[in-house]
CSV table of C-alpha atoms in Angstrom, one decimal:
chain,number,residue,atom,x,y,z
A,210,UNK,CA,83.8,146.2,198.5
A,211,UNK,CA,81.7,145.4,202.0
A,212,UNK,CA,83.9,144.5,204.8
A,213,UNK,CA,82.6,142.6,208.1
A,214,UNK,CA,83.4,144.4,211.1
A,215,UNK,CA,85.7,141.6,212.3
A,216,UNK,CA,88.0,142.1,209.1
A,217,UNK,CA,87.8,145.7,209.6
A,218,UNK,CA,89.2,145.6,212.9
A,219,UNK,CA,91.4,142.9,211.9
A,220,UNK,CA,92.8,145.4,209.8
A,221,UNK,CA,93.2,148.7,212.2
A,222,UNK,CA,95.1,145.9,214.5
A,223,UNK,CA,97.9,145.0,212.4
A,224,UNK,CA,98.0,148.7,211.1
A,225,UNK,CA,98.7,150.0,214.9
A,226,UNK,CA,101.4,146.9,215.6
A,227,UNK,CA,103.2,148.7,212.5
A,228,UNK,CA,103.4,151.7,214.1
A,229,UNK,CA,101.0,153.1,211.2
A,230,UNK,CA,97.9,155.9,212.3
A,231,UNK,CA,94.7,155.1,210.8
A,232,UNK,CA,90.8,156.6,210.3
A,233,UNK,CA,88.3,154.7,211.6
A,234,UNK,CA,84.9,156.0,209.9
A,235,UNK,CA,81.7,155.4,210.6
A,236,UNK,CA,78.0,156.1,209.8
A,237,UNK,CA,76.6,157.3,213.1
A,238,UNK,CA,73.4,159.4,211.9
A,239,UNK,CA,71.5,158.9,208.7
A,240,UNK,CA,68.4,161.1,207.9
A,241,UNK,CA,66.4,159.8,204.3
A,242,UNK,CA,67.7,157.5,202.1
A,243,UNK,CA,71.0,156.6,201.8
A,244,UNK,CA,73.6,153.9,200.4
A,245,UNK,CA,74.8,152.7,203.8
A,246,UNK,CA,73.2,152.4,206.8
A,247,UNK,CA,74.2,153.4,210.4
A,248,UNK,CA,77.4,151.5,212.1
A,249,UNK,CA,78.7,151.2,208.1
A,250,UNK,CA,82.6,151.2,208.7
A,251,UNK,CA,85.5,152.2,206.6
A,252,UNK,CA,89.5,152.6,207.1
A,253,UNK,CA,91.4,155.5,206.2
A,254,UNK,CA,95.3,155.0,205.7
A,255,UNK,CA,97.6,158.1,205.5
A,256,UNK,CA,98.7,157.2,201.9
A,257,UNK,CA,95.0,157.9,200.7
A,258,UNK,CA,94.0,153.5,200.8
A,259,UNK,CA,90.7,152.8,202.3
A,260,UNK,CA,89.3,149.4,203.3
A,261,UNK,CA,85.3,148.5,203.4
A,262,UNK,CA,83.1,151.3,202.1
A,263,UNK,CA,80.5,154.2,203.4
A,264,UNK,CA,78.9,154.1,200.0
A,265,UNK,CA,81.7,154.2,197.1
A,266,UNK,CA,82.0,157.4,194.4
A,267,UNK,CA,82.1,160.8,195.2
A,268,UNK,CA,81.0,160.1,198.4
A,269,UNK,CA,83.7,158.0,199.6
A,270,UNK,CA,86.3,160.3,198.0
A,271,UNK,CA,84.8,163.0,199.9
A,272,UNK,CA,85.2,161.2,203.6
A,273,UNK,CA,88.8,159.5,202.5
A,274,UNK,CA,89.3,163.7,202.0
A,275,UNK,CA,88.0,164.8,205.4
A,276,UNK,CA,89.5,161.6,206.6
A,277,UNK,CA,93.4,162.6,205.6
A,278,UNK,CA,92.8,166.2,206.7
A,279,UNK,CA,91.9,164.6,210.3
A,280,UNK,CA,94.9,162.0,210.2
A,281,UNK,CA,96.9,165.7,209.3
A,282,UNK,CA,95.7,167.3,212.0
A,283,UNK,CA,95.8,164.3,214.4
A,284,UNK,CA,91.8,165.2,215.2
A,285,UNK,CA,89.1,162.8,215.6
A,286,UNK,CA,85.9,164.8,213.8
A,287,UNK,CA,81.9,164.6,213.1
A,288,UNK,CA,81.7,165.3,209.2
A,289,UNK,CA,78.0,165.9,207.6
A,290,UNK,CA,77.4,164.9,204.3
A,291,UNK,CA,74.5,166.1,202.1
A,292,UNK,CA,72.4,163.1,200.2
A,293,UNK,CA,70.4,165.7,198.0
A,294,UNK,CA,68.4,166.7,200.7
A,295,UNK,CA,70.1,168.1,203.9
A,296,UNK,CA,72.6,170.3,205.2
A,297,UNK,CA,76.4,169.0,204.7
A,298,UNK,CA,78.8,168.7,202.2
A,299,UNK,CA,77.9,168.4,198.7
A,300,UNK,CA,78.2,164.8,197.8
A,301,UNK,CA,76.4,165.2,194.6
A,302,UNK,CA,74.0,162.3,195.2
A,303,UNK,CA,70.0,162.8,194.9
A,304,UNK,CA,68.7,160.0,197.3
A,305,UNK,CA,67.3,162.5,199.7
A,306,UNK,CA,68.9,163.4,203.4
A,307,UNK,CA,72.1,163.7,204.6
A,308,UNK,CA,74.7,161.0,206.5
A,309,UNK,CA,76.8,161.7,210.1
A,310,UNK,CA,80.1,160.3,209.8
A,311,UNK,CA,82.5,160.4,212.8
A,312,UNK,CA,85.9,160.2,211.5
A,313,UNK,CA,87.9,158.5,214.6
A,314,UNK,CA,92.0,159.2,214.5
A,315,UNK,CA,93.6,155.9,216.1
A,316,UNK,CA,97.5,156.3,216.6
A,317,UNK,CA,99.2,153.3,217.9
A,318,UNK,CA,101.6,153.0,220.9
A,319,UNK,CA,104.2,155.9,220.3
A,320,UNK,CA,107.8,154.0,219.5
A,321,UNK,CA,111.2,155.1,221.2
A,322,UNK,CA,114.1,153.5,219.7
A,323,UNK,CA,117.0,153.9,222.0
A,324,UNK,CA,120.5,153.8,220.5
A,325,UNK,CA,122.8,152.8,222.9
A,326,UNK,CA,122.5,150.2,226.4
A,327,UNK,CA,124.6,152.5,228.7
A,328,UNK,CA,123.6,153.8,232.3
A,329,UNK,CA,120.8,156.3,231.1
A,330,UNK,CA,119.2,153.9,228.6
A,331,UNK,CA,118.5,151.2,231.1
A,332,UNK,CA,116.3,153.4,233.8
A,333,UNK,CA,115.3,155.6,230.1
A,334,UNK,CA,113.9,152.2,228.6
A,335,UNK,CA,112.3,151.1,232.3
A,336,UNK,CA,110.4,154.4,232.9
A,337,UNK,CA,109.6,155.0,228.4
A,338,UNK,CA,107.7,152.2,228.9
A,339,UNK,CA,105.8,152.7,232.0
A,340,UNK,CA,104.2,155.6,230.2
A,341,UNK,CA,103.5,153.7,227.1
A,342,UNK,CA,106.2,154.0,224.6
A,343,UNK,CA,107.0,150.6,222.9
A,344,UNK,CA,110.7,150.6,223.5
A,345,UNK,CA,113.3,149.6,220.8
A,346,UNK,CA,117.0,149.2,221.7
A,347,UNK,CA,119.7,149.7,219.3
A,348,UNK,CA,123.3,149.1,220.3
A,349,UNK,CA,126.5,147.5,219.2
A,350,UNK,CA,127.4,146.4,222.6
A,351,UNK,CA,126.0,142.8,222.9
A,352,UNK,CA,127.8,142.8,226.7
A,353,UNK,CA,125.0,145.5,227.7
A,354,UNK,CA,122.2,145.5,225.2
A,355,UNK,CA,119.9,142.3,226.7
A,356,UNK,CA,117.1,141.1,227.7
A,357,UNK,CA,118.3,140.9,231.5
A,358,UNK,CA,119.2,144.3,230.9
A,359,UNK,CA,116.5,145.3,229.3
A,360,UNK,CA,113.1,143.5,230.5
A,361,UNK,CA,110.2,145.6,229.5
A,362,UNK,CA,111.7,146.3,226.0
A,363,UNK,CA,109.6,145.3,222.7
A,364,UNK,CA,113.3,144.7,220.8
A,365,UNK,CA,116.5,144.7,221.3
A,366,UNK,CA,118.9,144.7,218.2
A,367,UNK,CA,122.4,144.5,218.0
A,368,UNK,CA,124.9,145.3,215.3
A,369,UNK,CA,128.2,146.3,215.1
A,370,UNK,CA,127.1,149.1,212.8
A,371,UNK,CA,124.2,151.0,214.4
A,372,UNK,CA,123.3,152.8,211.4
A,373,UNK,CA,122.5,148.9,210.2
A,374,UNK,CA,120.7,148.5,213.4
A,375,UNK,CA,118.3,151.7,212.5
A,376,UNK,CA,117.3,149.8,209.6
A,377,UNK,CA,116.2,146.5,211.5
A,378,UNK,CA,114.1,149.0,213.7
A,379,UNK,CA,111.7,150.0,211.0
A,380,UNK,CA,111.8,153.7,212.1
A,381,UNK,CA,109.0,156.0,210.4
A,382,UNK,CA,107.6,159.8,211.0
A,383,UNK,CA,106.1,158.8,214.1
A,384,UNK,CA,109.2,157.4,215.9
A,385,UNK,CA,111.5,159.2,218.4
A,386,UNK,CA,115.0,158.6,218.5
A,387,UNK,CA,116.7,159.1,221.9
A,388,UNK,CA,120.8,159.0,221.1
A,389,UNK,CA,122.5,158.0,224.5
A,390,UNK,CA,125.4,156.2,223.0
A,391,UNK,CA,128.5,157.8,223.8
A,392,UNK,CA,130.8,157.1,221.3
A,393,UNK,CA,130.9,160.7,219.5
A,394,UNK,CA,131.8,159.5,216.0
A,395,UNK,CA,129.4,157.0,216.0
A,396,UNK,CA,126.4,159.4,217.2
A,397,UNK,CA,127.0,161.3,214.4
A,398,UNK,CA,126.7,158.5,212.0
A,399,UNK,CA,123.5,157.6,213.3
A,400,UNK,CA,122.6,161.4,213.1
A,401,UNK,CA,123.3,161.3,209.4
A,402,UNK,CA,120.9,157.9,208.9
A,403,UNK,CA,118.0,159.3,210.9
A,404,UNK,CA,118.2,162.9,209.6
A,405,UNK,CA,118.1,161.2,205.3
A,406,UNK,CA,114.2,159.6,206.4
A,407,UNK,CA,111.7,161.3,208.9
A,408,UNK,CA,110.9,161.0,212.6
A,409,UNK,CA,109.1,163.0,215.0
A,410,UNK,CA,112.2,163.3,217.5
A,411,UNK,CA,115.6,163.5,217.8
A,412,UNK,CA,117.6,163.5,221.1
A,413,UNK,CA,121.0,163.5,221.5
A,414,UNK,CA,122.8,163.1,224.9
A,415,UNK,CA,125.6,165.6,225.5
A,416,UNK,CA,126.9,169.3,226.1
A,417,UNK,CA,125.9,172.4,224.2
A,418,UNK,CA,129.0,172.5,222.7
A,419,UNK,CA,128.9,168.8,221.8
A,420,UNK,CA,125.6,169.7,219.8
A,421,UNK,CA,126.8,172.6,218.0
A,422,UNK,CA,129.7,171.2,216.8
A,423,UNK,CA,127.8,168.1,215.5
A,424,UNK,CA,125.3,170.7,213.9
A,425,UNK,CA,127.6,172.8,212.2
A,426,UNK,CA,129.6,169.6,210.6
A,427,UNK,CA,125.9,168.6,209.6
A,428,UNK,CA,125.3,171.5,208.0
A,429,UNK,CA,128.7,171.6,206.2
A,430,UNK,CA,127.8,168.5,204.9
A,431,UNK,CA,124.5,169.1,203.4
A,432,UNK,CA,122.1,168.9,205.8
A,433,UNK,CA,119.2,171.3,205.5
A,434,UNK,CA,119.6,173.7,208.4
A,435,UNK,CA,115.8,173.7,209.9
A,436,UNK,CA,116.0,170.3,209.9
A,437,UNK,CA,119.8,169.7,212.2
A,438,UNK,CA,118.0,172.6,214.2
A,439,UNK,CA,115.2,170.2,215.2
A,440,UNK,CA,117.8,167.7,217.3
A,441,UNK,CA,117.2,168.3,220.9
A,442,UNK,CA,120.5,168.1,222.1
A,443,UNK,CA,121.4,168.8,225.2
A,444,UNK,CA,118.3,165.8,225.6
A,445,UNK,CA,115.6,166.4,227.6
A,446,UNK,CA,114.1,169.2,229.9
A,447,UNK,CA,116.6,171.0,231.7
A,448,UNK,CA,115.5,170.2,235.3
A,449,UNK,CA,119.2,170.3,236.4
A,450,UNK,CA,118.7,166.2,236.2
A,451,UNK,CA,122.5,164.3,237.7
A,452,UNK,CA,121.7,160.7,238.0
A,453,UNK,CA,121.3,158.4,235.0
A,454,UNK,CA,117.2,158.3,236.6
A,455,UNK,CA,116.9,161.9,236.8
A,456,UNK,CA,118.2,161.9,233.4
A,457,UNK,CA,116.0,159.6,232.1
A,458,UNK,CA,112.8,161.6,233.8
A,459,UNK,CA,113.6,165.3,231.9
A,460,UNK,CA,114.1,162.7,228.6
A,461,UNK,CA,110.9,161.2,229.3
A,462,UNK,CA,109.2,164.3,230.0
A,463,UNK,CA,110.6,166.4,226.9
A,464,UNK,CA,109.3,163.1,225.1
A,465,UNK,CA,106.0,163.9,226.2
A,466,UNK,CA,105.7,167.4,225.7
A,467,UNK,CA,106.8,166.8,222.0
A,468,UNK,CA,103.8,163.7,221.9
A,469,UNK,CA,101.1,166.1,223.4
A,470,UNK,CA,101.5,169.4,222.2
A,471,UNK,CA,100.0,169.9,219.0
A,472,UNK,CA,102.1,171.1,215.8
């Protein structure tokens, strides 16, 4: 079904406010004859959905293909598709030519959810957000976990069970999840809840030994090794931070690294 571009883009904006990475693709060059012509738009989702259409058949399964290997690989890409009668991949169609399609990989604003409102996630939140993350605090402290606390977080949730509070913050494989609670038993709970779904980061604020502990009794308990091996714990790069701000910078910075590099 044709799409107008304001419904297409419509579309890619509520996609990115829920956290979710799309493929914008679109008909750049066109050489002979051809079902659509250039500026033709189409979305890619990462469960294989499109919206709006380059052509339809074995053509569009071909781009929604080359359009889930880019959202894989997190790589915006030229594709060249042959219409019978140009170089490109085999489409199968006879109308003579071939079709450009740039394949563009839109990821919306990475999301920290921050369990706990305690002295390193207030300057954590405050400097997360400076460099784009949209900030989530979890917390069963409704004393510390505010809005006058907390002024340049998206949400703020409170429950008295935080693994409760996880839920409310929709948390998917592109979240990361910086623990900075402090209550030891209660980490681990939340450890448990994050580690059954699938995020890009976990973080846990403590010492070496606090982490292998928690690791082993994760382990014990079920927990696939490679995965309790993937918690970053102590949190953050070690830049021999003191201060709840200098804390909050090597967090920030490990955050990055694990946004940029690639996998």
């Amino acid at each position: 079904m044709k799409q107008h571009n304001s419904e297409i883009f419509q579309e890619i904006v509520k996609a990115l406010r829920n956290g979710e990475k799309v493929a914008l693709c679109t008909v750049v060059e066109k050489k002979g004859s051809g079902p659509r012509n250039i500026g033709a738009k189409m979305i890619v989702y990462r469960d294989g959905r499109s919206l709006g259409s380059i052509g339809g058949g074995n053509l569009e399964r071909i781009i929604v293909e080359e359009a889930l290997k880019a959202l894989n690989e997190n790589e915006s890409k030229n594709i060249t598709l042959s219409l019978g009668g140009g170089e490109g991949i085999e489409t199968g169609l006879i109308c003579g030519g071939s079709i450009k399609v740039f394949i563009d990989i839109l990821n919306p604003n990475p999301k920290l959810v921050i369990v706990g409102s305690g002295n390193v996630a207030k300057p954590l939140a405050e400097i997360a957000s400076i460099v784009g993350f949209e900030v989530t605090i979890v917390d069963d402290n409704a004393s510390t976990a505010t809005r006058e606390r907390f002024p340049t977080a998206n949400k703020i949730i409170v429950n008295e069970h935080l693994t409760k509070g996880l839920d409310e913050a929709n948390l998917s494989e592109e979240s990361f999840i910086a623990i900075v609670h402090g209550d030891v038993k209660k980490e681990y709970e939340v450890l448990k809840r994050v580690l059954r779904g699938k995020v890009k980061y976990i973080g846990l604020l403590g010492s070496r030994r606090k982490g292998a502990e928690l690791k082993k009794k994760l382990i014990e308990e079920g927990f696939k090794e490679e995965d309790v091996e993937k918690i970053k714990v102590p949190i953050g790069i070690d830049i021999n931070a003191e201060t709840p701000e200098e804390i909050a910078v090597s967090i920030v910075a490990e955050l990055i690294m694990s946004l940029r590099c690639k996998k």
